[in-house]
PDB file of N, CA, C and O in Angstrom:
ATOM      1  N   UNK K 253       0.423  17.677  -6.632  1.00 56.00           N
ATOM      2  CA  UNK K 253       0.903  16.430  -6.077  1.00 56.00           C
ATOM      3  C   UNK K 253       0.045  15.238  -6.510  1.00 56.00           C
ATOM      4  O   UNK K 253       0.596  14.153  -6.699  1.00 56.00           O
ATOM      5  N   UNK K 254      -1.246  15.378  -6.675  1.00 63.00           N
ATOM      6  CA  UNK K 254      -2.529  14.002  -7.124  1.00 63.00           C
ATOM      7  C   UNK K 254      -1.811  13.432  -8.280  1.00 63.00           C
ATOM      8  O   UNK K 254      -1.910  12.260  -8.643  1.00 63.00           O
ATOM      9  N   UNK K 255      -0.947  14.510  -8.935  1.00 76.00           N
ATOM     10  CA  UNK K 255      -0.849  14.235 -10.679  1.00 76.00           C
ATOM     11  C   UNK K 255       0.541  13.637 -10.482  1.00 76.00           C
ATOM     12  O   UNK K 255       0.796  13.050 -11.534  1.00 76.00           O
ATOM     13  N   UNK K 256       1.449  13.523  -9.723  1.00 76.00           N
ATOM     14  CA  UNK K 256       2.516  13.008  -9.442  1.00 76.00           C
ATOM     15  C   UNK K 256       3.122  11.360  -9.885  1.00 76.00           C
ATOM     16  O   UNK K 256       2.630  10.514  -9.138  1.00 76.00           O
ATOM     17  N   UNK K 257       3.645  11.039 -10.462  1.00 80.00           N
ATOM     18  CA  UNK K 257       3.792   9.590 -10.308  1.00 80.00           C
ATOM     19  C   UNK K 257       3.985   8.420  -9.304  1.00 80.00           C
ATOM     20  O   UNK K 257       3.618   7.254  -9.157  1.00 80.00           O
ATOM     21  N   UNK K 258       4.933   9.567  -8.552  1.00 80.00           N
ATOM     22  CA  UNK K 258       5.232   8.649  -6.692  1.00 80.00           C
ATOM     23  C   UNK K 258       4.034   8.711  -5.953  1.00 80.00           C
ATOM     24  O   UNK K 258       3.921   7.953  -4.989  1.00 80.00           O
ATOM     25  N   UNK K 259       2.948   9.635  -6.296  1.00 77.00           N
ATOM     26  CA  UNK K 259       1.564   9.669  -5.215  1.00 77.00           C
ATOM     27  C   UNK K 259       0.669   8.532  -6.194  1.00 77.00           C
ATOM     28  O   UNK K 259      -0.083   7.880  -5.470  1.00 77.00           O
ATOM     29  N   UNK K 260       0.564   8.125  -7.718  1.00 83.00           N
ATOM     30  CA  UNK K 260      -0.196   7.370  -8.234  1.00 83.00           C
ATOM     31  C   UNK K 260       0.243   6.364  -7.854  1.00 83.00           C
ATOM     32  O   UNK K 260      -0.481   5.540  -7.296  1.00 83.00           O
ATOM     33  N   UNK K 261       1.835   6.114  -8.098  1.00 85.00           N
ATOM     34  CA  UNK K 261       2.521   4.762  -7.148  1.00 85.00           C
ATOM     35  C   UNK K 261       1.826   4.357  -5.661  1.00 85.00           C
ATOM     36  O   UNK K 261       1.525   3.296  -5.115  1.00 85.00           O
ATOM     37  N   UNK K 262       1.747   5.611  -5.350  1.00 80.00           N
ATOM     38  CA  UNK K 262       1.282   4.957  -3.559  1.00 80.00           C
ATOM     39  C   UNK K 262      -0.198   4.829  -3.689  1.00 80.00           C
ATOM     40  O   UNK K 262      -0.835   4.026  -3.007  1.00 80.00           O
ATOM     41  N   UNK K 263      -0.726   5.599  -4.542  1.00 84.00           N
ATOM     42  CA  UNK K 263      -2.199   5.178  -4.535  1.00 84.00           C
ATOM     43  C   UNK K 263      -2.580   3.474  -4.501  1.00 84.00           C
ATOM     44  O   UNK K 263      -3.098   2.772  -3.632  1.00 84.00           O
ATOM     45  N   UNK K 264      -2.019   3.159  -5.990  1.00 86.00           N
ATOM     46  CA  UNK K 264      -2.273   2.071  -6.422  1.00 86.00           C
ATOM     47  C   UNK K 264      -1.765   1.072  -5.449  1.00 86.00           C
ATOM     48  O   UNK K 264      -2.506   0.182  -5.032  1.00 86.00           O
ATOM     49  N   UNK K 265      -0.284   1.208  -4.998  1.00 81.00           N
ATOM     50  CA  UNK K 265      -0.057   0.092  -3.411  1.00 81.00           C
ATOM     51  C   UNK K 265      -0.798  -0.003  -2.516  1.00 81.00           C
ATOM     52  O   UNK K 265      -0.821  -1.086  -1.932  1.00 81.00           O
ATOM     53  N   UNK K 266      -1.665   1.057  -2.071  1.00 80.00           N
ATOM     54  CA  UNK K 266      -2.549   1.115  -0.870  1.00 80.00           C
ATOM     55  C   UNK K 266      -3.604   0.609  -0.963  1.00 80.00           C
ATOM     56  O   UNK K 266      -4.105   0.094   0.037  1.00 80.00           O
ATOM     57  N   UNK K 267      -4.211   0.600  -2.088  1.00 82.00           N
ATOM     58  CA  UNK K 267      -5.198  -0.034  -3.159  1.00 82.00           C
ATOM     59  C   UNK K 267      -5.118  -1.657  -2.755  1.00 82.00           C
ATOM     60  O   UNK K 267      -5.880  -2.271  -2.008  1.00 82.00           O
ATOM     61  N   UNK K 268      -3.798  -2.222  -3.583  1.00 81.00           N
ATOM     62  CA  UNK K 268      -3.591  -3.510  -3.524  1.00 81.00           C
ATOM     63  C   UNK K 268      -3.337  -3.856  -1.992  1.00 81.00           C
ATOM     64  O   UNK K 268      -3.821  -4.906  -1.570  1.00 81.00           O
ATOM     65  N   UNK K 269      -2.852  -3.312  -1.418  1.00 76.00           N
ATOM     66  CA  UNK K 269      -2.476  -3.572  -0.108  1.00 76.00           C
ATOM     67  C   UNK K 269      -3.922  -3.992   1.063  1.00 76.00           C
ATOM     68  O   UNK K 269      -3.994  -4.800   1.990  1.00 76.00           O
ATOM     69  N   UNK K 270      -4.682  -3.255   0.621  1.00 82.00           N
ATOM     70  CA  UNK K 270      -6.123  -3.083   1.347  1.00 82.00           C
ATOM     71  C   UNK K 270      -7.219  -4.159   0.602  1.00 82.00           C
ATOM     72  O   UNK K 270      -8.370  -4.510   0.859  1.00 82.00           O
ATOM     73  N   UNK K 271      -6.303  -4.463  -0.380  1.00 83.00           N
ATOM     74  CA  UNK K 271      -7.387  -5.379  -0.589  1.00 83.00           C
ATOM     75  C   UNK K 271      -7.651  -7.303  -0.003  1.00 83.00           C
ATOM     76  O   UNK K 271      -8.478  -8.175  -0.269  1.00 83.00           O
ATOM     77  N   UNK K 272      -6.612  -7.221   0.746  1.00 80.00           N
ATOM     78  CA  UNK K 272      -6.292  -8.285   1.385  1.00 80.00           C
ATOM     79  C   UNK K 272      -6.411  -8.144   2.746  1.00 80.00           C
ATOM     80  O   UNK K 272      -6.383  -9.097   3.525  1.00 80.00           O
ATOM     81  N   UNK K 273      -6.530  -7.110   3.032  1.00 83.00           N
ATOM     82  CA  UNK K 273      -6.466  -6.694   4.350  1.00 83.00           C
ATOM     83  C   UNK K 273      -7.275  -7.060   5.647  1.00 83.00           C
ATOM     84  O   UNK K 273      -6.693  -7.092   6.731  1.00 83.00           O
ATOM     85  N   UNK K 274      -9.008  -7.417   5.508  1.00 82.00           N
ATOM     86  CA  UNK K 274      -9.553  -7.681   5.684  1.00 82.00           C
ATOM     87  C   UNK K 274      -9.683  -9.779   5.891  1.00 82.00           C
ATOM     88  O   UNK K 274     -10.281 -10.528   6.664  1.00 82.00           O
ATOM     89  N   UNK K 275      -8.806  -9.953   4.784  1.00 82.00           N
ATOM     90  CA  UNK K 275      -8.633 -11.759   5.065  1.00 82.00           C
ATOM     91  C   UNK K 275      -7.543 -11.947   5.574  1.00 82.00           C
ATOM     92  O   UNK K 275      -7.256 -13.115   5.838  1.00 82.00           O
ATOM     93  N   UNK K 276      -6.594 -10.905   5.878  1.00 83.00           N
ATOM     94  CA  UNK K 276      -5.596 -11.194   6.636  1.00 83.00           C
ATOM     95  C   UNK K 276      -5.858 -10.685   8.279  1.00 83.00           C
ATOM     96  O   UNK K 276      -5.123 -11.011   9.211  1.00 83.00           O
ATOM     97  N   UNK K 277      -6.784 -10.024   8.369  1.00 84.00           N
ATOM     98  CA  UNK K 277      -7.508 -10.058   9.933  1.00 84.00           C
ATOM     99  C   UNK K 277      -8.184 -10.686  10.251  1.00 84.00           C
ATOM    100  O   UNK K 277      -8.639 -10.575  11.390  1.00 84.00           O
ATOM    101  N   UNK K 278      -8.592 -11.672   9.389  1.00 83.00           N
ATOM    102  CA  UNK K 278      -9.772 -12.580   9.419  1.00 83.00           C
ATOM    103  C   UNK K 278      -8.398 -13.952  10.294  1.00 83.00           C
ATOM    104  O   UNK K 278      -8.330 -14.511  11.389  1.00 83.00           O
ATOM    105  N   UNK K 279      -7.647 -13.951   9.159  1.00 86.00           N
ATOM    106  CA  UNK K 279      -6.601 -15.033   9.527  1.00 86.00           C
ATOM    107  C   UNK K 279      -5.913 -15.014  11.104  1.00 86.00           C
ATOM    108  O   UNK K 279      -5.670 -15.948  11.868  1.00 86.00           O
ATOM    109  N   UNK K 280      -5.724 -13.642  11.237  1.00 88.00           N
ATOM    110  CA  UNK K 280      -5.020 -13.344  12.611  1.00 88.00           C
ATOM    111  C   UNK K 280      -5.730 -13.404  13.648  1.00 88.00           C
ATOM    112  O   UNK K 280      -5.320 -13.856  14.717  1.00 88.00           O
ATOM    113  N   UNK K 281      -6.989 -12.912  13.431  1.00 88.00           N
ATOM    114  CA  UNK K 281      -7.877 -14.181  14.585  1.00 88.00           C
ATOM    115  C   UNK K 281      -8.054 -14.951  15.098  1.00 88.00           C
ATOM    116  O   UNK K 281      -8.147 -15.040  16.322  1.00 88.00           O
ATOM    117  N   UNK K 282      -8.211 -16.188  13.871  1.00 89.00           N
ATOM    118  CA  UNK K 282      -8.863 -17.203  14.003  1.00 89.00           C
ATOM    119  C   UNK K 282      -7.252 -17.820  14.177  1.00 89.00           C
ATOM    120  O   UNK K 282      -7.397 -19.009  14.459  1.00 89.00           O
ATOM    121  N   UNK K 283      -5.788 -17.490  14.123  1.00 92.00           N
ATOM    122  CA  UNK K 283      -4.803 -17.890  14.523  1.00 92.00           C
ATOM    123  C   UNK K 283      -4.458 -17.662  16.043  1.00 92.00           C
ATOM    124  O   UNK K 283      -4.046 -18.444  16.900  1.00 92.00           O
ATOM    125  N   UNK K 284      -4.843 -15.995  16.090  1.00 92.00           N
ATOM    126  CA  UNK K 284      -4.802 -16.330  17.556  1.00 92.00           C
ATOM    127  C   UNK K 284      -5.914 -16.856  18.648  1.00 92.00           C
ATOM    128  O   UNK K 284      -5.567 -17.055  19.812  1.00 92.00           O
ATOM    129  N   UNK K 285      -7.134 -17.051  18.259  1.00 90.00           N
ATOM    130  CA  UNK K 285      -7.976 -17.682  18.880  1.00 90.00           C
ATOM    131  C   UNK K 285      -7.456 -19.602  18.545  1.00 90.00           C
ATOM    132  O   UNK K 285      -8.148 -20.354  19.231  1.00 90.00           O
ATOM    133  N   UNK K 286      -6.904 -19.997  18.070  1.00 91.00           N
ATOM    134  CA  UNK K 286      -6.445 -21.535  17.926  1.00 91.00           C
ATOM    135  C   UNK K 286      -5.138 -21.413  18.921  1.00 91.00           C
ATOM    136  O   UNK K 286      -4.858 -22.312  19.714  1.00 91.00           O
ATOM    137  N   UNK K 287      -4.438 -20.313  18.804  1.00 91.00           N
ATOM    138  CA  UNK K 287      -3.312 -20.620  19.594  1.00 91.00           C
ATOM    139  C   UNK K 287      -3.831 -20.975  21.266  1.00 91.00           C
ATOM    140  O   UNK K 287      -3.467 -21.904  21.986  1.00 91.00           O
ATOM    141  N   UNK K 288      -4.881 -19.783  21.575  1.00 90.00           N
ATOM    142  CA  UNK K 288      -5.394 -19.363  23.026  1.00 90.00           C
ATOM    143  C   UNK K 288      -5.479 -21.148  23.276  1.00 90.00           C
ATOM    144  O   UNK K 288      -4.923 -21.785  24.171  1.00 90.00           O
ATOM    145  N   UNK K 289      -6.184 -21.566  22.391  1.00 90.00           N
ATOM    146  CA  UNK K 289      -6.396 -23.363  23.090  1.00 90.00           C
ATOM    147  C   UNK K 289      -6.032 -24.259  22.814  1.00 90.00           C
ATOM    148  O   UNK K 289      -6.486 -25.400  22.904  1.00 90.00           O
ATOM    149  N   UNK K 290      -4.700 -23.665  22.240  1.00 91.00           N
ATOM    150  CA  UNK K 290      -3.349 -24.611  22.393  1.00 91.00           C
ATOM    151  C   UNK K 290      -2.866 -24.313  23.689  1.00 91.00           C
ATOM    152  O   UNK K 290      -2.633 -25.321  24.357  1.00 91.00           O
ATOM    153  N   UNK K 291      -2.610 -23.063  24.332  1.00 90.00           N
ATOM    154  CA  UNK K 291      -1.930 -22.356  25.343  1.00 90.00           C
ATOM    155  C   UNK K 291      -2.867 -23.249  26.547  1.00 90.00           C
ATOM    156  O   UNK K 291      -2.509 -24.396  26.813  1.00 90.00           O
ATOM    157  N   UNK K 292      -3.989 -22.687  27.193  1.00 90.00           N
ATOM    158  CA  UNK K 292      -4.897 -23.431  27.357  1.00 90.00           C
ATOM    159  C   UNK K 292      -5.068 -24.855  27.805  1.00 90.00           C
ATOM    160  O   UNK K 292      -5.189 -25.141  28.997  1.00 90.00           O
ATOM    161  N   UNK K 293      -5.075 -25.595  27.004  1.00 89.00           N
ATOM    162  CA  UNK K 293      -4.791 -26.896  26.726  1.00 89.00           C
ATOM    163  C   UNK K 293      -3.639 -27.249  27.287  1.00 89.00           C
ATOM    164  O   UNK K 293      -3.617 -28.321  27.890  1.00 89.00           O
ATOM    165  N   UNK K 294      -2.375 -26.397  27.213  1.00 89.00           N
ATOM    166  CA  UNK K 294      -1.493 -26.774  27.609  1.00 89.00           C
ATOM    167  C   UNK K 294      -1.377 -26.684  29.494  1.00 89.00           C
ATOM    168  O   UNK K 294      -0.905 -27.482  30.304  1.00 89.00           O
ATOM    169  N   UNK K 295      -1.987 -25.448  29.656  1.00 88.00           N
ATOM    170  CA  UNK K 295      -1.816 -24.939  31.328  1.00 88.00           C
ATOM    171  C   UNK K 295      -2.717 -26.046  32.099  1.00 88.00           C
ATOM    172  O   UNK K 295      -2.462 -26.242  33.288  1.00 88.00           O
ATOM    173  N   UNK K 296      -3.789 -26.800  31.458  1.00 90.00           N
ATOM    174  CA  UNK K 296      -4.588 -27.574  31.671  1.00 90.00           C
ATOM    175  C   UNK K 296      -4.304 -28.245  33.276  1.00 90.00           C
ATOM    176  O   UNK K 296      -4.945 -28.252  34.327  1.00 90.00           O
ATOM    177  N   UNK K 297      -2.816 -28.857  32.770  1.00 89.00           N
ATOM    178  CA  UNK K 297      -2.668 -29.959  34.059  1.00 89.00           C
ATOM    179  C   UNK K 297      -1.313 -29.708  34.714  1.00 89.00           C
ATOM    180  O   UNK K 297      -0.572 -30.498  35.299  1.00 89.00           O
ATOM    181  N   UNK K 298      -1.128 -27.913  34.371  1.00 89.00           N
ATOM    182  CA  UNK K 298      -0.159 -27.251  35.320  1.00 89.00           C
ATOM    183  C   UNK K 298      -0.449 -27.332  36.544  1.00 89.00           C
ATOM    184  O   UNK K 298      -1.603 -27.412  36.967  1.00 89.00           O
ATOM    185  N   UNK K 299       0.946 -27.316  37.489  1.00 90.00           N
ATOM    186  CA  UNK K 299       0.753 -27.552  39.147  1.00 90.00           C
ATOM    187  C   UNK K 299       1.021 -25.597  39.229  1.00 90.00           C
ATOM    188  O   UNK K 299       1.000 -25.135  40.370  1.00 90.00           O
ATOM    189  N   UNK K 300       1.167 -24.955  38.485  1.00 89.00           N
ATOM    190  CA  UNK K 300       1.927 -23.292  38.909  1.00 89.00           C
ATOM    191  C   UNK K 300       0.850 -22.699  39.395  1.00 89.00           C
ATOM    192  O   UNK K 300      -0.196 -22.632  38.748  1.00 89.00           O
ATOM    193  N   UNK K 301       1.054 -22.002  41.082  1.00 90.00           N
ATOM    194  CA  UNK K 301      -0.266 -21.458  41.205  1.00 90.00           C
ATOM    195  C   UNK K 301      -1.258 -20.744  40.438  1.00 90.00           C
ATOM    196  O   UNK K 301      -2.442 -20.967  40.689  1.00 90.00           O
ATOM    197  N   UNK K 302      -0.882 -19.755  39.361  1.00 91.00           N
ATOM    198  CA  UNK K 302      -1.461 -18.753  38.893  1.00 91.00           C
ATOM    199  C   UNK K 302      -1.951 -19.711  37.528  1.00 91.00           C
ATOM    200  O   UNK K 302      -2.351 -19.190  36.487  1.00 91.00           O
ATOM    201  N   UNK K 303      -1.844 -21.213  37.734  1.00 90.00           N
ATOM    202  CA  UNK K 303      -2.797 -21.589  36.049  1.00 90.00           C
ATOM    203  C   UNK K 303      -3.748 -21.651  35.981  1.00 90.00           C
ATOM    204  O   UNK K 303      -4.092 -21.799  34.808  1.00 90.00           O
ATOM    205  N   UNK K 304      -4.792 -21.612  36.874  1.00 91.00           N
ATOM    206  CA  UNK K 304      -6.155 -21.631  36.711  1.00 91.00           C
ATOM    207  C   UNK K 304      -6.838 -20.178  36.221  1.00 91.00           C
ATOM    208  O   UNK K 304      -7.874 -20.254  35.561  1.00 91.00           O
ATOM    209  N   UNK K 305      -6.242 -18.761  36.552  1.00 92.00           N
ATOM    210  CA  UNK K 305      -6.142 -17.746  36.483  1.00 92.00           C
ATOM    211  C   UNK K 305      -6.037 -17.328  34.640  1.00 92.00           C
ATOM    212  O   UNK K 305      -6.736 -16.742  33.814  1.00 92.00           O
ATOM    213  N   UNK K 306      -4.344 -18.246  34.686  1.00 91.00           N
ATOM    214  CA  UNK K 306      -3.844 -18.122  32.786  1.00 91.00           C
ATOM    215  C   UNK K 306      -5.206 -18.433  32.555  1.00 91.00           C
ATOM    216  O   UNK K 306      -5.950 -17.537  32.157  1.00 91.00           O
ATOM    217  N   UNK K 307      -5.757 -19.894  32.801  1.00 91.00           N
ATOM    218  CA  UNK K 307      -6.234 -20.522  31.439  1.00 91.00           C
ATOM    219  C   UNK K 307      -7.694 -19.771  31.800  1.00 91.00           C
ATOM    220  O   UNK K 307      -8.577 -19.996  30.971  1.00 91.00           O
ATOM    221  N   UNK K 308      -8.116 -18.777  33.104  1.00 92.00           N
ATOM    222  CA  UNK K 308      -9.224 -18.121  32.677  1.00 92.00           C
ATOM    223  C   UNK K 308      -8.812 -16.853  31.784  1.00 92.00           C
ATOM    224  O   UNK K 308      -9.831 -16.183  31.611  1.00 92.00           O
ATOM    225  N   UNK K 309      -7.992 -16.421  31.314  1.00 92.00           N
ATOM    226  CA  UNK K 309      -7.939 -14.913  30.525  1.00 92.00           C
ATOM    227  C   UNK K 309      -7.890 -16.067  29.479  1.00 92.00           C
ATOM    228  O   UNK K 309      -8.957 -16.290  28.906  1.00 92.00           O
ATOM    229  N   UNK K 310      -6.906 -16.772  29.169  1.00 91.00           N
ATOM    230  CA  UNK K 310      -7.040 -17.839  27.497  1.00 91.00           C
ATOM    231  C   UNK K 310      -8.329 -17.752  27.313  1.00 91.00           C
ATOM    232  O   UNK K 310      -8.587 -17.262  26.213  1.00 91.00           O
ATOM    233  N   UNK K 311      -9.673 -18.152  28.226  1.00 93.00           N
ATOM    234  CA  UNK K 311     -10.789 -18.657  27.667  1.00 93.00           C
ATOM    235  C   UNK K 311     -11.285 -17.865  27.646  1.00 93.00           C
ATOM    236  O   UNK K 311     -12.256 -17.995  26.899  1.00 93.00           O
ATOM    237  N   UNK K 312     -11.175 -16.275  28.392  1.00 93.00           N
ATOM    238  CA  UNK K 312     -12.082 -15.114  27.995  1.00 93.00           C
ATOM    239  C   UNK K 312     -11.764 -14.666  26.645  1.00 93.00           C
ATOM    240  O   UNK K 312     -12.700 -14.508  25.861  1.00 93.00           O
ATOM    241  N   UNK K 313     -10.508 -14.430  26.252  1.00 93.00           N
ATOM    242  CA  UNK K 313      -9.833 -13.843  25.091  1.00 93.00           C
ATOM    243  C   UNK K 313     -10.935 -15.065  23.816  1.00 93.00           C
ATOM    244  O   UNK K 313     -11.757 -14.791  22.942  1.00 93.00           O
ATOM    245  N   UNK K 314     -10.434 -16.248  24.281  1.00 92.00           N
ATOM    246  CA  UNK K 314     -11.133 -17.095  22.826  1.00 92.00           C
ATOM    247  C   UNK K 314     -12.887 -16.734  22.817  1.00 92.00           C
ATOM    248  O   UNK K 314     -13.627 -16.783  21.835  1.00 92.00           O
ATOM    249  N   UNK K 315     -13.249 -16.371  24.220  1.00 93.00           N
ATOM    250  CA  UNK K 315     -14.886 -16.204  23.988  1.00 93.00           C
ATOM    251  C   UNK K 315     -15.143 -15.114  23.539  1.00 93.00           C
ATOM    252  O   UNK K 315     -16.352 -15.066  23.314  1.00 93.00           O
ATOM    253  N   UNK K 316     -14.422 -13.782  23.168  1.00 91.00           N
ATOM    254  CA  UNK K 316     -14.122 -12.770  22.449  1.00 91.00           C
ATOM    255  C   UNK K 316     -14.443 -12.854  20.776  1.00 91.00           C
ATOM    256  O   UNK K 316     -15.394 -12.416  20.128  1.00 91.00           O
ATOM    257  N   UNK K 317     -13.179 -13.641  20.352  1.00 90.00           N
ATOM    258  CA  UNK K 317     -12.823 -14.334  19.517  1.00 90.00           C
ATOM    259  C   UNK K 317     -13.742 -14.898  18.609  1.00 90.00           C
ATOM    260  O   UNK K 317     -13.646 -14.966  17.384  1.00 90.00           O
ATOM    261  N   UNK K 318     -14.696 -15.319  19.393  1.00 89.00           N
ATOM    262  CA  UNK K 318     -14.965 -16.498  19.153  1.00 89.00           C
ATOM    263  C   UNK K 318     -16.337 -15.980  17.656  1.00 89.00           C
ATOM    264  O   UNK K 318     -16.324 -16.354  16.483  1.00 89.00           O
ATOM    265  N   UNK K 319     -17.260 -15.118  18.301  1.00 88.00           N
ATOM    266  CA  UNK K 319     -17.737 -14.311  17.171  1.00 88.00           C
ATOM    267  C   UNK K 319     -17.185 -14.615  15.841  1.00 88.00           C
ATOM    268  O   UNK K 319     -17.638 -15.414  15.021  1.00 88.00           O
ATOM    269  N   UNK K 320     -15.816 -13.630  15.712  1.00 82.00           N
ATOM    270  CA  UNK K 320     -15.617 -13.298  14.606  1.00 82.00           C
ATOM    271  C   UNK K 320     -14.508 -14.535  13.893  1.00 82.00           C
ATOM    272  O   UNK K 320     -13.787 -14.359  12.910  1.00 82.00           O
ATOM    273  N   UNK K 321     -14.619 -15.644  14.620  1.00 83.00           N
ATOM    274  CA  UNK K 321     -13.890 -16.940  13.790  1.00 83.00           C
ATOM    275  C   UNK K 321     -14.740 -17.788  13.532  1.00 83.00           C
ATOM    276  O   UNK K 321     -14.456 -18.837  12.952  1.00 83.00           O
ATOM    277  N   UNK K 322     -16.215 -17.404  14.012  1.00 80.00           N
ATOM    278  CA  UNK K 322     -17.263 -19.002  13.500  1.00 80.00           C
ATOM    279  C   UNK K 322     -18.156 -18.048  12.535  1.00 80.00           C
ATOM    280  O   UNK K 322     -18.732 -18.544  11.567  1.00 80.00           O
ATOM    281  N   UNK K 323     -18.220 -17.123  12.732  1.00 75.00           N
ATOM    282  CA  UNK K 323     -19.286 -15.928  11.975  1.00 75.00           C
ATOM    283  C   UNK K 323     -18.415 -14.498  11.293  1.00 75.00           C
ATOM    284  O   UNK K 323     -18.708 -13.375  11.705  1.00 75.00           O
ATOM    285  N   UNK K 324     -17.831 -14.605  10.713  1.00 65.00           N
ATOM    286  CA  UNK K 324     -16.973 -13.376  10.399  1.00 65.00           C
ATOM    287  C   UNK K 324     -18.227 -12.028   9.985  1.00 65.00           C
ATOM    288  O   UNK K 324     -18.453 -10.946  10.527  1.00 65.00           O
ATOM    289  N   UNK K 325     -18.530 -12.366   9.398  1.00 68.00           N
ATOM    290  CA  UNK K 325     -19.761 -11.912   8.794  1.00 68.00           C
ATOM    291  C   UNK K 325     -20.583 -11.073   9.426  1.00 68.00           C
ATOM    292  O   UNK K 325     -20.973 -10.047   8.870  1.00 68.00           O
ATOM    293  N   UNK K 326     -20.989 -11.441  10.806  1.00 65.00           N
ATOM    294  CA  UNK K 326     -21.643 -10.780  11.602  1.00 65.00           C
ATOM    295  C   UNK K 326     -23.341 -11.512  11.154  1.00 65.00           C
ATOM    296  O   UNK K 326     -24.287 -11.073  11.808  1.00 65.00           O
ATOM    297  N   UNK K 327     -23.551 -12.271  10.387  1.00 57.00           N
ATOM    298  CA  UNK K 327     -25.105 -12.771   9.841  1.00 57.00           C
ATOM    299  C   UNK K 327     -25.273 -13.634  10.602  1.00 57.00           C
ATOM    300  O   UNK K 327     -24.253 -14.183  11.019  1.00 57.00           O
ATOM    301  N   UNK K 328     -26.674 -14.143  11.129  1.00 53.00           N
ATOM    302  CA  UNK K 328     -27.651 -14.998  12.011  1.00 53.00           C
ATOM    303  C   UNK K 328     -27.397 -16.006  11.279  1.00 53.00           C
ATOM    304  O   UNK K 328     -27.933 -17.089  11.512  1.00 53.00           O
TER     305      UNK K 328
END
């Protein structure tokens, strides 16, 4: 099966596929950590009982976040 053409096919896609993979989690982060304080931002000057509640999980989720959208890297 290694010697196959449909398994070298999938090799090589998984290959290319993975090689982006990593800046496209990078992206989905730092998208959903921008959305959280849009959302956020928005519940701001809600009258609905439970907004003070929303916009505390929004701001835990972005302090999560927050690491790996100012420092991806993990470096001091």
């Amino acid at each position: 099966m290694p010697d196959s053409p449909a398994y070298k096919r999938l090799q090589r896609v998984a290959a290319e596929a993975s090689k982006g993979a990593g800046l496209f989690a990078l992206r989905t982060l730092r998208d959903v950590h921008r959305e959280c304080a849009a959302l956020e931002e928005e519940w701001r000057d809600s009258q609905d009982p439970g907004a003070a509640e929303v916009r505390a999980v929004l701001s835990r989720i972005r302090a999560k976040l927050a690491p790996a959208t100012t420092n991806p890297y993990g470096g001091r």
